[in-house]
Short mmCIF file of C-alpha atoms and ligand atoms in Angstrom, two decimals:
data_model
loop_
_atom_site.label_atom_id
_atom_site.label_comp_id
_atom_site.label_asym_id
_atom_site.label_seq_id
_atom_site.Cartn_x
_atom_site.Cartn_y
_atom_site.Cartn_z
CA UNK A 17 31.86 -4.91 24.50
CA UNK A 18 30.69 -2.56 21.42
CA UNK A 19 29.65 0.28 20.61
CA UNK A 20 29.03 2.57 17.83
CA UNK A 21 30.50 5.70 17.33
CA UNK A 22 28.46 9.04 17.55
CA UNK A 23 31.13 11.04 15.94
CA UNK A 24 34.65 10.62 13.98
CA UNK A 25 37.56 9.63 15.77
CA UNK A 26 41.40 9.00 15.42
CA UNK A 27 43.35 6.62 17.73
CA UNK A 28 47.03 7.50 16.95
CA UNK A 29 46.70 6.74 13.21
CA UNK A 30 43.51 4.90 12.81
CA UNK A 31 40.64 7.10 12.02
CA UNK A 32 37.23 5.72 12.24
CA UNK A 33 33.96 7.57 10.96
CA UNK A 34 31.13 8.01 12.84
CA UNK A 35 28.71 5.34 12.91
CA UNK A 36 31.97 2.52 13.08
CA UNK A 37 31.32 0.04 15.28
CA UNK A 38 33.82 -0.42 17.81
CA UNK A 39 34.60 -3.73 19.82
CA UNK A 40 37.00 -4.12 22.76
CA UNK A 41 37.97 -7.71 23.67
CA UNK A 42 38.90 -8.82 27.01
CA UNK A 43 39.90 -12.00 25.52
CA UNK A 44 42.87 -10.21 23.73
CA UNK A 45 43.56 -7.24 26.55
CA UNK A 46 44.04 -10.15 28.76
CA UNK A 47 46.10 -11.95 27.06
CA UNK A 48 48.90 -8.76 26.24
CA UNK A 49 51.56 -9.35 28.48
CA UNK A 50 52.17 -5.62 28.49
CA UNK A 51 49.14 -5.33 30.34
CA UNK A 52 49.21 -9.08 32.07
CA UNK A 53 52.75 -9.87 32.80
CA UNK A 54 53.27 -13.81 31.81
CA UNK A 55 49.62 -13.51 30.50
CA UNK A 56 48.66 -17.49 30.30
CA UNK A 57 49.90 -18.44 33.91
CA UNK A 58 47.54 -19.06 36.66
CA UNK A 59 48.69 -15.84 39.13
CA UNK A 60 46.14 -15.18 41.36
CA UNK A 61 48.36 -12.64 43.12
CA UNK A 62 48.49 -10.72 40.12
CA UNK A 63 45.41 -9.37 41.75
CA UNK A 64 46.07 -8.79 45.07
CA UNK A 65 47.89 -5.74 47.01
CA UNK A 66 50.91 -7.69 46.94
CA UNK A 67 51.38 -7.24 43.54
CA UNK A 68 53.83 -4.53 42.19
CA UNK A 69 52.44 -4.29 38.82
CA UNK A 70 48.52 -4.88 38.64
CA UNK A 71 46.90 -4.24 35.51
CA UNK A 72 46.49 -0.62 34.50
CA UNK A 73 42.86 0.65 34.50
CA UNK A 74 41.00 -0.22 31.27
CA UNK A 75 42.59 -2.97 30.83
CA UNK A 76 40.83 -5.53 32.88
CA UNK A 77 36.78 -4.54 32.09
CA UNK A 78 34.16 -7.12 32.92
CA UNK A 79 32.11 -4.46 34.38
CA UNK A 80 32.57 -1.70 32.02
CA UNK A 81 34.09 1.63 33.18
CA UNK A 82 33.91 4.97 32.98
CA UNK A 83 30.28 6.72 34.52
CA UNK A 84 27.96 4.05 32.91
CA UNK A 85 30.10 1.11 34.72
CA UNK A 86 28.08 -1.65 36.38
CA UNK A 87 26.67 -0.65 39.67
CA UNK A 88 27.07 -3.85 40.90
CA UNK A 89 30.60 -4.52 40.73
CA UNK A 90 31.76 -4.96 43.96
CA UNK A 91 28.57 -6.82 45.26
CA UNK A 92 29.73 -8.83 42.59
CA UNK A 93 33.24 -9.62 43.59
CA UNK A 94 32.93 -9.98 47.52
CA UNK A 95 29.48 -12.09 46.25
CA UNK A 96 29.45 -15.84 47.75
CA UNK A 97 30.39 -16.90 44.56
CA UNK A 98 34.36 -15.67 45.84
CA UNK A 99 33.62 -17.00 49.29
CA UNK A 100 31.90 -20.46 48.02
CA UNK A 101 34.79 -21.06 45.89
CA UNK A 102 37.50 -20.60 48.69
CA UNK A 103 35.43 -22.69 50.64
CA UNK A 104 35.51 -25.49 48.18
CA UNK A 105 38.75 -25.36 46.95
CA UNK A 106 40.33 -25.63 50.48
CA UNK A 107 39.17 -29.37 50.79
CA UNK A 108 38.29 -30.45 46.98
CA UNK A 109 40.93 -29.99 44.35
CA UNK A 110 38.48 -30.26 40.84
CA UNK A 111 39.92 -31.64 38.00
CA UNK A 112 38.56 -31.66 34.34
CA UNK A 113 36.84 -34.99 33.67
CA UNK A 114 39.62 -36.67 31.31
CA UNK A 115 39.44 -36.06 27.55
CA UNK A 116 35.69 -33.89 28.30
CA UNK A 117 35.92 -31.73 25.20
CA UNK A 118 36.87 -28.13 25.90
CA UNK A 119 35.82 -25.68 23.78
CA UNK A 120 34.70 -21.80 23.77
CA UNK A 121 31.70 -20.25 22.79
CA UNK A 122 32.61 -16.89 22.22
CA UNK A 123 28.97 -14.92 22.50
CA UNK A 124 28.28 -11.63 24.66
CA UNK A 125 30.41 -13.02 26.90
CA UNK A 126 32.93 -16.06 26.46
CA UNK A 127 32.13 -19.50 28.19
CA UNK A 128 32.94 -23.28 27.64
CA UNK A 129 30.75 -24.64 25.04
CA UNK A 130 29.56 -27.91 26.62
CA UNK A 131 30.36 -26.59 29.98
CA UNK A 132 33.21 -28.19 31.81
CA UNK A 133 32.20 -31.43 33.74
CA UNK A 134 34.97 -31.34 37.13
CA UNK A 135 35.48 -34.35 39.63
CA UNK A 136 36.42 -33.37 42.58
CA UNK A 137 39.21 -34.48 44.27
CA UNK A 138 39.90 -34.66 48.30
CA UNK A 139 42.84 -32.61 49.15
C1 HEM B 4 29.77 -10.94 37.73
C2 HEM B 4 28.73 -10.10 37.84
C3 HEM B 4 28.51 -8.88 36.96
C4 HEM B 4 29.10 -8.50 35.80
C5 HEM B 4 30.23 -9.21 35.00
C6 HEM B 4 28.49 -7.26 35.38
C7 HEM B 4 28.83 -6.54 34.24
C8 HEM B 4 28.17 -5.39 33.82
C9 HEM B 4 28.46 -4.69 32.58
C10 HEM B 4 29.50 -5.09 31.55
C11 HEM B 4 27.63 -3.63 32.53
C12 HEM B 4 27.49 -2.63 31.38
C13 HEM B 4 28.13 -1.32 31.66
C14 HEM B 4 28.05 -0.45 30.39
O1 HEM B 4 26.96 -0.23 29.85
O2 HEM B 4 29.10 0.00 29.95
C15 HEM B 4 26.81 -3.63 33.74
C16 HEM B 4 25.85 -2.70 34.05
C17 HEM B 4 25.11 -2.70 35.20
N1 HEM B 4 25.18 -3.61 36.22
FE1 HEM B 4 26.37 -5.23 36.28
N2 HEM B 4 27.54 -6.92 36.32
C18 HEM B 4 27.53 -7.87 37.31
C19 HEM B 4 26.76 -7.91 38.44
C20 HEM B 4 25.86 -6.92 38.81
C21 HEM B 4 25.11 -6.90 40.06
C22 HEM B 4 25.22 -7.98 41.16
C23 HEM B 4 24.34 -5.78 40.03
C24 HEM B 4 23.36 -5.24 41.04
C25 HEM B 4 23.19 -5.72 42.24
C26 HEM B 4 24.61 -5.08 38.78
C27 HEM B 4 24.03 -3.90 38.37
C28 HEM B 4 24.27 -3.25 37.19
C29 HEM B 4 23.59 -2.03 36.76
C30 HEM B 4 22.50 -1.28 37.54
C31 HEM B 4 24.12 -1.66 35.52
C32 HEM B 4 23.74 -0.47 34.66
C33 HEM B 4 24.64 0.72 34.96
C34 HEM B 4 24.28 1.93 34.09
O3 HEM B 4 23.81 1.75 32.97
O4 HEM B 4 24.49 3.06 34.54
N3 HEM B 4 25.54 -5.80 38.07
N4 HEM B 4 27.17 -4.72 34.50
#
C-alpha cells in the first residue's frame, strides 16, 4: 500500500517531507516475528481465538484500516472461498507439481508468477 504525504512528518527519528511517498509492506510486517511469532511456520491458529498473542492491529492489513478500510472485509473472509477451501482440503491434500517453478511477482499485490500448478492428493 502507498501513499503520499499531504504534510511533513516524523516517525521517531525519520522525518519525511510532504509530498514523500510512503509504502507499507505486508510482505515484511508479516514476516517480523515481533508481530508474527515464528513468522515462516504454517500456524493457522495464530488466527483463531485460541491464540494468546494474535497480531496487534496494523500489522496484518490486506484490507486497509483506519475509516477508508475496505467495506467488504468480512464478506470477504466468511466468502466461499474459506468454506470451499475447508471443503477441499478435508478429502484432497494438494501438493505442488514437482520441480513447477515458484516464483513471486511482486505487483499491487504479491502472487506466484506462473501460478502454482497443485495435484491433488486423496487423504
Ligand atoms: C479478499 C478480498 C478483498 C480484499 C483483499 C480487499 C482489499 C481492499 C483494500 C486494500 C481496500 C483499500 C482501502 C484503502 O483505500 O485504504 C479496499 C477498499 C474497498 N473494498 Fe475491498 N477488498 C476485498 C473484498 C471486497 C468485497 C467483497 C467488497 C464488497 C462487497 C469490497 C468493497 C470495498 C469498498 C467499497 C472499498 C472502498 C472503501 C472506501 O474507500 O471507503 N472489498 N478493499
Amino acid at each position: 500500500m502507498a501513499a503520499a504525504l499531504v504534510q511533513d512528518y516524523s516517525i521517531e527519528d525519520v522525518h519525511l517531507p510532504a509530498g514523500s511517498l510512503v509504502l507499507v509492506s505486508p510482505f515484511v510486517t508479516q514476516r517480523d516475528a515481533r508481530y508474527f511469532p515464528r513468522p515462516l511456520r504454517f500456524d493457522p491458529e495464530r488466527w483463531t481465538s485460541r491464540s494468546q498473542s494474535g497480531p496487534p492491529p496494523y500489522a496484518y492489513f490486506p484490507f486497509s484500516g483506519g475509516p477508508r478500510s475496505c467495506l467488504g472485509e468480512h464478506l470477504a473472509l466468511d466468502s466461499k472461498c474459506c468454506s470451499s477451501w475447508a471443503t477441499i482440503a478435508q478429502r484432497w491434500r494438494l501438493r505442488i507439481v514437482p520441480g513447477y517453478p515458484l516464483e513471486l511477482l511482486p505487483l499491487i499485490s504479491l502472487r506466484p508468477k506462473y501460478g502454482m500448478r497443485m495435484r491433488p492428493e486423496p487423504r
